[in-house]
Coordinates of C-alpha atoms in Angstrom, one line a residue:
M1 CA -49.4 -183.1 177.2
D2 CA -51.6 -186.3 176.7
K3 CA -50.4 -189.0 178.2
R4 CA -48.8 -192.4 176.4
S5 CA -50.9 -191.5 174.0
H6 CA -48.9 -193.2 170.9
T7 CA -48.1 -197.0 172.6
R8 CA -49.7 -200.2 171.9
R9 CA -47.5 -202.3 174.4
N10 CA -50.9 -201.1 177.0
F11 CA -53.9 -202.6 175.0
L12 CA -53.4 -206.4 175.8
R13 CA -52.3 -208.6 179.6
G14 CA -54.1 -212.5 178.4
T15 CA -57.2 -212.4 178.0
A16 CA -57.8 -208.6 179.4
V17 CA -56.7 -205.5 178.2
L18 CA -54.7 -203.1 179.7
G19 CA -56.6 -200.1 179.3
A20 CA -55.1 -197.8 177.3
G21 CA -53.2 -194.4 178.0
A22 CA -52.2 -194.8 181.7
G23 CA -48.5 -194.7 182.9
A24 CA -45.9 -191.7 180.5
L25 CA -45.4 -189.7 179.3
W26 CA -44.1 -188.6 175.6
A27 CA -43.9 -185.0 174.8
G28 CA -42.3 -185.3 171.1
I29 CA -41.0 -188.3 171.2
G30 CA -21.4 -202.1 176.9
A31 CA -23.3 -204.8 176.4
G32 CA -21.4 -208.3 178.3
S33 CA -18.7 -207.8 176.0
R34 CA -18.5 -204.3 175.5
A35 CA -19.6 -204.0 171.9
G36 CA -18.9 -201.2 169.6
A37 CA -17.8 -199.2 172.8
A38 CA -15.5 -196.2 172.0
G39 CA -12.4 -198.0 170.3
V40 CA -13.7 -200.8 169.8
P41 CA -13.1 -201.5 166.2
R42 CA -15.9 -202.7 164.4
P43 CA -16.4 -205.0 160.9
A44 CA -17.6 -203.3 157.9
P45 CA -20.5 -202.1 157.5
A46 CA -22.4 -204.7 155.1
R47 CA -25.2 -203.4 152.7
P48 CA -27.9 -205.9 151.6
A49 CA -26.9 -207.8 148.1
A50 CA -30.7 -207.8 147.1
A51 CA -33.5 -205.6 149.0
P52 CA -33.9 -207.3 152.1
S53 CA -37.3 -209.4 152.7
V54 CA -39.9 -209.7 155.2
R55 CA -40.7 -213.5 154.7
G56 CA -38.7 -216.0 156.6
K57 CA -36.9 -212.3 158.5
V58 CA -36.6 -211.8 162.2
Y59 CA -37.2 -208.1 162.5
A60 CA -37.6 -206.2 166.0
G61 CA -39.4 -203.6 166.6
Y62 CA -37.6 -200.0 167.5
Q63 CA -39.3 -196.9 169.1
G64 CA -36.5 -194.5 168.9
W65 CA -39.2 -192.7 171.6
F66 CA -35.8 -191.5 174.3
A67 CA -35.3 -187.6 174.0
C68 CA -33.0 -186.1 176.6
A69 CA -33.2 -182.0 177.8
G70 CA -30.5 -181.1 176.0
D71 CA -30.1 -183.3 173.4
G72 CA -30.1 -181.1 171.2
S73 CA -33.0 -182.5 168.4
P74 CA -36.3 -180.9 168.9
V75 CA -38.1 -181.8 171.5
N76 CA -34.7 -181.2 173.5
A77 CA -36.5 -182.6 177.1
W78 CA -36.7 -186.3 178.9
T79 CA -39.6 -187.7 177.0
H80 CA -40.3 -191.6 178.1
W81 CA -37.6 -192.3 180.8
A82 CA -39.7 -189.1 182.6
S83 CA -41.9 -186.2 183.0
G84 CA -39.2 -183.9 183.8
T85 CA -35.7 -184.7 185.2
P86 CA -36.3 -188.5 185.8
A87 CA -35.0 -188.6 190.1
P88 CA -36.5 -191.3 192.6
G89 CA -40.1 -191.4 192.3
N90 CA -39.8 -189.6 188.9
Q91 CA -39.5 -192.2 185.6
T92 CA -41.6 -193.8 183.3
F93 CA -39.4 -196.8 182.6
E94 CA -39.2 -200.1 184.3
L95 CA -35.3 -201.6 182.8
Y96 CA -32.5 -198.9 183.4
P97 CA -29.8 -199.4 180.0
D98 CA -26.2 -200.5 179.6
V99 CA -25.2 -197.6 178.8
S100 CA -21.5 -198.3 178.2
A101 CA -21.5 -198.6 174.9
Y102 CA -22.8 -195.2 174.4
P103 CA -20.2 -192.3 173.4
A104 CA -20.4 -190.7 176.5
D105 CA -22.0 -187.0 175.0
A106 CA -24.2 -188.5 174.2
L107 CA -25.2 -189.5 177.4
F108 CA -27.0 -187.1 180.6
Q109 CA -26.6 -186.9 184.4
T110 CA -30.3 -187.9 185.6
G111 CA -31.4 -186.9 189.3
Y112 CA -30.6 -190.3 190.4
A113 CA -28.2 -191.0 193.6
A114 CA -25.1 -192.9 191.1
L115 CA -25.5 -196.6 190.1
G116 CA -24.0 -199.0 192.5
N117 CA -20.3 -199.0 191.0
G118 CA -20.1 -195.7 191.5
R119 CA -20.6 -194.5 187.7
P120 CA -23.3 -191.4 187.0
A121 CA -26.8 -192.6 187.1
K122 CA -27.2 -191.1 182.9
L123 CA -29.9 -192.8 180.0
F124 CA -29.0 -192.0 176.5
S125 CA -30.7 -189.9 174.0
S126 CA -32.6 -191.6 170.8
Y127 CA -32.2 -188.8 169.3
L128 CA -28.8 -188.6 169.0
T129 CA -27.3 -190.7 165.4
A130 CA -24.3 -191.8 167.6
V131 CA -26.8 -193.8 169.4
I132 CA -29.4 -195.1 166.4
D133 CA -26.3 -196.1 164.9
Q134 CA -25.5 -198.0 167.5
H135 CA -28.6 -200.3 168.2
F136 CA -28.0 -201.1 163.9
H137 CA -24.6 -202.5 164.8
W138 CA -25.8 -204.2 167.7
M139 CA -28.3 -205.6 165.0
Q140 CA -25.6 -206.4 162.3
Q141 CA -23.5 -208.1 165.3
Y142 CA -26.1 -209.8 166.6
Q143 CA -27.5 -211.0 163.4
I144 CA -30.5 -209.8 163.7
D145 CA -32.5 -208.9 159.6
G146 CA -33.4 -205.5 160.9
A147 CA -35.8 -202.8 162.5
A148 CA -39.4 -201.8 162.5
L149 CA -39.7 -198.5 162.6
Q150 CA -42.7 -197.7 164.6
R151 CA -44.2 -194.2 163.4
F152 CA -46.8 -193.2 166.0
G153 CA -50.9 -192.0 165.4
S154 CA -50.3 -189.0 167.3
D155 CA -47.1 -187.9 165.6
I156 CA -48.0 -188.1 162.1
K157 CA -51.4 -185.4 163.0
A158 CA -49.3 -183.4 164.9
A159 CA -48.5 -181.4 161.6
G160 CA -45.8 -178.3 162.4
Q161 CA -44.4 -180.0 166.2
P162 CA -41.9 -180.8 167.7
R163 CA -42.9 -184.0 168.2
L164 CA -43.1 -185.0 165.0
Q165 CA -40.1 -183.4 163.2
Q166 CA -37.8 -185.7 166.0
R167 CA -39.5 -188.7 164.2
N168 CA -39.1 -187.9 161.6
D169 CA -35.1 -187.3 161.9
I170 CA -34.4 -190.2 163.8
H171 CA -36.2 -191.8 160.6
G172 CA -33.7 -190.8 158.2
K173 CA -31.1 -191.2 160.9
A174 CA -32.6 -195.5 161.4
R175 CA -32.7 -195.8 157.8
S176 CA -29.0 -194.8 157.3
A177 CA -27.8 -196.8 159.9
A178 CA -29.6 -199.6 158.4
E179 CA -28.0 -198.5 154.7
K180 CA -24.8 -198.8 156.9
Y181 CA -24.6 -202.1 158.5
G182 CA -27.1 -204.1 156.0
R183 CA -30.1 -204.1 158.3
G184 CA -33.9 -204.4 156.6
F185 CA -36.2 -202.0 158.1
Y186 CA -39.4 -201.2 157.3
I187 CA -42.8 -198.4 158.4
E188 CA -45.3 -200.0 161.0
Y189 CA -48.1 -197.3 161.8
D190 CA -49.4 -197.8 165.0
I191 CA -52.5 -196.0 164.5
S192 CA -53.0 -194.6 168.4
G193 CA -53.9 -191.2 168.7
L194 CA -55.9 -190.8 165.8
D195 CA -59.6 -191.6 165.4
D196 CA -62.4 -192.9 162.7
G197 CA -62.5 -190.1 160.5
T198 CA -58.9 -189.3 160.3
L199 CA -57.2 -192.8 160.6
V200 CA -57.6 -192.9 156.5
S201 CA -56.5 -189.2 155.5
T202 CA -53.5 -188.9 158.7
I203 CA -51.9 -192.1 157.7
Q204 CA -52.1 -191.4 153.6
N205 CA -51.1 -188.3 153.9
D206 CA -48.1 -188.9 155.9
W207 CA -47.7 -192.4 153.2
T208 CA -47.5 -190.1 150.3
N209 CA -46.2 -186.7 151.4
T210 CA -43.0 -187.8 154.7
V211 CA -42.3 -191.6 154.2
T212 CA -42.2 -191.9 150.3
G213 CA -41.7 -188.1 149.6
T214 CA -40.0 -186.0 151.4
L215 CA -37.9 -189.0 153.7
H216 CA -37.5 -190.9 150.3
L217 CA -37.2 -193.7 152.8
T218 CA -38.9 -196.6 150.1
D219 CA -36.0 -195.3 147.8
S220 CA -33.4 -197.0 150.3
P221 CA -32.0 -200.5 149.9
S222 CA -32.9 -201.7 153.3
Y223 CA -36.0 -200.7 152.7
A224 CA -37.9 -204.1 152.7
R225 CA -39.7 -205.2 149.5
E226 CA -41.6 -208.6 149.7
G227 CA -42.1 -209.5 145.5
G228 CA -40.8 -206.4 144.6
R229 CA -43.4 -204.9 146.9
P230 CA -42.5 -202.2 150.2
V231 CA -44.1 -203.3 153.3
V232 CA -45.4 -201.4 155.5
E233 CA -47.4 -201.9 158.5
L234 CA -50.8 -201.0 160.8
W235 CA -51.0 -201.9 163.5
G236 CA -54.2 -201.6 165.2
L237 CA -57.0 -203.4 163.7
G238 CA -59.5 -204.4 165.2
V239 CA -58.2 -203.5 168.4
S240 CA -60.6 -202.8 170.6
N241 CA -59.8 -200.1 172.3
R242 CA -57.6 -198.0 168.5
A243 CA -59.2 -195.9 165.8
G244 CA -60.4 -197.5 162.8
T245 CA -64.0 -198.8 161.3
V246 CA -64.7 -202.1 159.2
D247 CA -65.4 -199.9 155.4
G248 CA -62.5 -197.4 156.6
C249 CA -60.1 -199.6 157.7
L250 CA -60.8 -202.5 154.3
Q251 CA -60.3 -198.8 152.5
L252 CA -56.7 -198.5 154.2
I253 CA -55.1 -201.6 153.1
N254 CA -56.8 -201.9 149.0
W255 CA -55.1 -198.0 148.4
F256 CA -51.9 -199.2 149.6
K257 CA -52.0 -202.4 148.4
G258 CA -52.9 -199.8 145.1
K259 CA -49.9 -198.1 145.8
G260 CA -48.1 -201.2 144.8
A261 CA -46.8 -201.9 148.8
Y262 CA -47.2 -205.2 150.8
V263 CA -49.6 -204.9 154.1
I264 CA -48.7 -206.2 157.4
G265 CA -50.9 -206.1 160.3
G266 CA -50.4 -205.7 163.6
V267 CA -54.1 -206.9 165.6
P268 CA -55.5 -208.3 168.6
R269 CA -54.0 -211.7 170.2
G270 CA -58.2 -213.4 169.8
W271 CA -58.4 -211.9 166.0
R272 CA -59.9 -215.2 164.8
T273 CA -62.5 -215.6 167.1
D274 CA -63.1 -211.6 167.3
S275 CA -61.6 -212.2 171.9
G276 CA -60.9 -209.6 173.2
A277 CA -61.6 -207.6 169.7
K278 CA -63.2 -205.7 167.8
P279 CA -66.2 -207.7 166.2
G280 CA -66.4 -207.8 162.5
F281 CA -63.1 -207.4 161.4
G282 CA -63.0 -210.6 158.9
P283 CA -62.8 -209.1 156.0
V284 CA -60.2 -206.6 157.4
Y285 CA -58.0 -209.6 158.4
A286 CA -58.0 -211.1 155.4
A287 CA -57.4 -208.6 153.0
L288 CA -53.8 -208.4 154.7
D289 CA -51.0 -209.6 152.8
M290 CA -49.2 -210.7 156.4
V291 CA -50.7 -211.3 159.8
S292 CA -48.8 -211.3 162.7
P293 CA -51.3 -210.8 166.0
W294 CA -50.5 -209.0 169.4
N295 CA -48.5 -211.6 171.4
T296 CA -47.4 -208.7 174.1
G297 CA -49.0 -209.1 177.3
N298 CA -50.0 -213.0 177.5
A299 CA -48.2 -214.5 180.1
N300 CA -48.6 -218.5 178.7
V301 CA -46.5 -219.5 175.9
D302 CA -49.3 -221.6 173.7
Q303 CA -48.3 -223.3 171.4
Q304 CA -51.7 -224.2 170.0
L305 CA -52.7 -220.8 169.9
F306 CA -49.6 -220.2 166.8
D307 CA -50.5 -223.4 165.4
D308 CA -54.0 -221.7 164.5
D309 CA -53.1 -219.5 163.4
Y310 CA -51.0 -220.7 161.0
A311 CA -53.3 -223.0 159.9
Q312 CA -55.6 -220.4 158.9
L313 CA -53.9 -218.3 157.2
K314 CA -51.5 -221.1 155.5
A315 CA -55.8 -222.1 154.2
N316 CA -56.0 -218.4 152.9
G317 CA -53.0 -217.8 150.8
Q318 CA -52.2 -215.5 153.8
D319 CA -48.2 -214.5 155.1
Y320 CA -47.7 -214.7 159.3
Q321 CA -45.7 -213.2 161.4
P322 CA -45.6 -213.9 164.8
V323 CA -44.8 -211.5 167.7
I324 CA -42.0 -212.8 170.6
Y325 CA -41.3 -210.6 173.3
P326 CA -38.5 -211.0 176.4
G327 CA -40.9 -210.9 179.4
F328 CA -43.1 -207.6 180.9
A329 CA -43.3 -204.7 184.0
W330 CA -44.2 -201.5 184.2
S331 CA -44.3 -201.1 188.5
N332 CA -42.0 -197.9 188.1
W333 CA -45.6 -196.3 186.6
H334 CA -48.5 -198.2 186.7
T335 CA -49.0 -197.4 190.5
G336 CA -50.2 -200.6 191.7
S337 CA -48.7 -203.2 189.0
P338 CA -46.5 -206.0 190.6
R339 CA -42.8 -206.1 190.2
N340 CA -41.7 -208.4 187.6
E341 CA -45.1 -209.4 186.0
I342 CA -44.4 -211.3 183.3
P343 CA -40.9 -212.8 184.2
R344 CA -38.0 -213.3 181.3
R345 CA -37.0 -216.5 183.3
A346 CA -33.3 -215.9 182.3
G347 CA -34.3 -216.1 178.9
D348 CA -36.4 -219.4 178.8
F349 CA -39.9 -217.7 178.4
M350 CA -39.0 -216.1 175.5
W351 CA -37.0 -219.1 174.3
Q352 CA -39.7 -220.8 174.8
Q353 CA -42.4 -218.9 172.7
A354 CA -39.6 -219.1 169.3
V355 CA -39.4 -222.8 170.0
A356 CA -43.1 -222.3 169.6
V357 CA -42.8 -220.3 166.6
R358 CA -40.9 -222.5 164.5
K359 CA -42.8 -225.9 166.0
C360 CA -46.3 -224.4 164.2
G361 CA -44.6 -224.3 160.5
T362 CA -44.2 -220.7 160.2
D363 CA -40.3 -219.6 159.2
S364 CA -40.9 -215.5 160.5
A365 CA -41.5 -213.6 163.9
F366 CA -41.2 -210.1 164.9
I367 CA -39.2 -209.7 168.3
A368 CA -40.8 -206.7 170.7
M369 CA -39.3 -204.9 171.4
F370 CA -35.6 -203.8 170.1
D371 CA -35.5 -201.0 172.7
E372 CA -38.8 -200.8 175.1
Y373 CA -37.3 -200.5 178.1
D374 CA -40.8 -198.7 179.6
E375 CA -42.1 -202.0 180.1
G376 CA -39.2 -204.0 180.7
T377 CA -39.5 -205.4 177.5
A378 CA -36.4 -204.9 175.4
I379 CA -33.9 -206.8 174.0
A380 CA -31.0 -204.2 173.8
P381 CA -28.3 -204.2 177.0
A382 CA -30.0 -204.3 180.0
A383 CA -29.0 -203.7 183.6
T384 CA -27.5 -206.9 184.9
D385 CA -27.7 -206.2 188.8
A386 CA -27.3 -203.5 191.8
S387 CA -24.3 -202.8 190.1
M388 CA -25.9 -201.5 187.1
I389 CA -29.4 -199.2 188.4
P390 CA -29.3 -196.2 191.4
A391 CA -29.1 -196.5 194.5
N392 CA -32.2 -195.1 195.7
Q393 CA -34.6 -196.3 192.9
Y394 CA -36.2 -199.6 192.1
F395 CA -35.3 -200.4 188.4
L396 CA -36.1 -204.1 187.3
T397 CA -32.0 -205.7 185.8
L398 CA -32.0 -209.1 184.1
D399 CA -30.7 -211.1 187.0
A400 CA -34.5 -210.9 189.0
D401 CA -34.9 -214.6 188.4
G402 CA -31.9 -215.7 189.9
T403 CA -29.7 -216.1 187.1
H404 CA -26.6 -213.7 186.5
V405 CA -27.0 -212.9 182.3
S406 CA -24.4 -210.2 180.5
S407 CA -26.0 -207.1 179.7
D408 CA -26.2 -208.3 175.8
F409 CA -27.8 -212.1 177.0
Y410 CA -31.5 -210.9 175.3
L411 CA -29.0 -209.8 171.8
R412 CA -27.0 -213.5 171.7
L413 CA -30.6 -214.8 172.5
A414 CA -32.0 -213.5 169.7
T415 CA -29.1 -214.6 166.7
A416 CA -30.5 -218.0 168.4
A417 CA -34.0 -217.8 167.4
T418 CA -33.3 -216.6 164.2
K419 CA -31.3 -218.6 163.1
M420 CA -34.0 -221.5 164.5
I421 CA -37.8 -219.6 163.3
N422 CA -35.7 -219.4 159.5
G423 CA -34.4 -222.5 159.6
S424 CA -30.5 -221.8 160.0
A425 CA -29.9 -224.3 162.8
P426 CA -32.4 -227.3 164.4
I427 CA -34.7 -226.5 167.6
S428 CA -33.7 -226.9 170.8
P429 CA -35.8 -227.5 173.9
T430 CA -33.9 -225.8 175.9
V431 CA -32.2 -222.3 176.0
P432 CA -28.6 -223.1 174.0
I433 CA -26.8 -220.0 174.8
P434 CA -24.3 -219.4 178.0
P435 CA -25.7 -216.9 180.4
T436 CA -22.8 -214.8 180.1
V437 CA -19.5 -215.0 177.8

């Protein structure tokens, strides 16, 4: 099976290319308050009064790609956690999750020693309904507007294979969870794994036959719409190590528009200047309804970058969805990389990005990512300290920068960031929430 064939995360660091496809395998695919743990009452689900939009909203990218041997999924094997059973020296993720809120039957035993607190080292499967339900419950509880469901080129081209069935099942379950908890969602195609000759036809066929066909995702009252138009994102347009010619990308964008869709483009950070990007893609960027430059990997908070992006898009009559993220590291599966490579700084790194977004003038944003423990960008609950990771393997913990924060800290931070970005709360120059609750 190909290595990491559909991840976007490893294409950009600073202004340099990280390298395509390095690292982990895809073989198919308690928060501080113990929110949602067994026996804890949940609020009544809230369905959206009207179709959710993306303008003026903050969405989080949702991978849904972790699987475990014995989880009953089509793949039924360890994926994204490791190739084979996760054990010391065999893992493809950096940040250990806090699994205390998941039911026992959603957790699977690893080959690690017990956690520092004596509990068995187990991991969750993203395939299970209870796990997806918990994720969308957290989105409701922490007022995250919704999820961009990642749909990978390397999956959708695998017709008839377990990995595609896995992805389809997860998206169907995510639809149900979004409806149950009143969250928006939309499909985000990551074009990784496709080539110039298959890009257009593969995505067109998947949208027609599966997304709007057998899965009927756009029929959901929770499917995001902008001006009545179903939202779709194409991630990787103009990215130097991804598929797509100018003509092919324009054909695909215009095809979606002809179907009545509102098209977001996930583009390189240097899209305006062709820096670290394919040259000549200006017409592609200009054809998009909303532009979302990929900022993950940029270790600096660049106010001027956000300002200039917003100014150009506003002048063009286009919408802007900047990307913010909490931090980055992948030393457990990318040999030679430093631990805690881009520190979270106890939330200040993500917060200052959110401040820059609000100051630039837009009221929309994309958080990368909700559940990517692989490269340490997850905002979902994670291990706070050594007591919550295996005693015999290094993992990044949330106290790495010297401040103890609760496992749900980054969900709480996302709440505050969402309110500041959408204008319902004033700009705060410093992180406005306590480390623990």
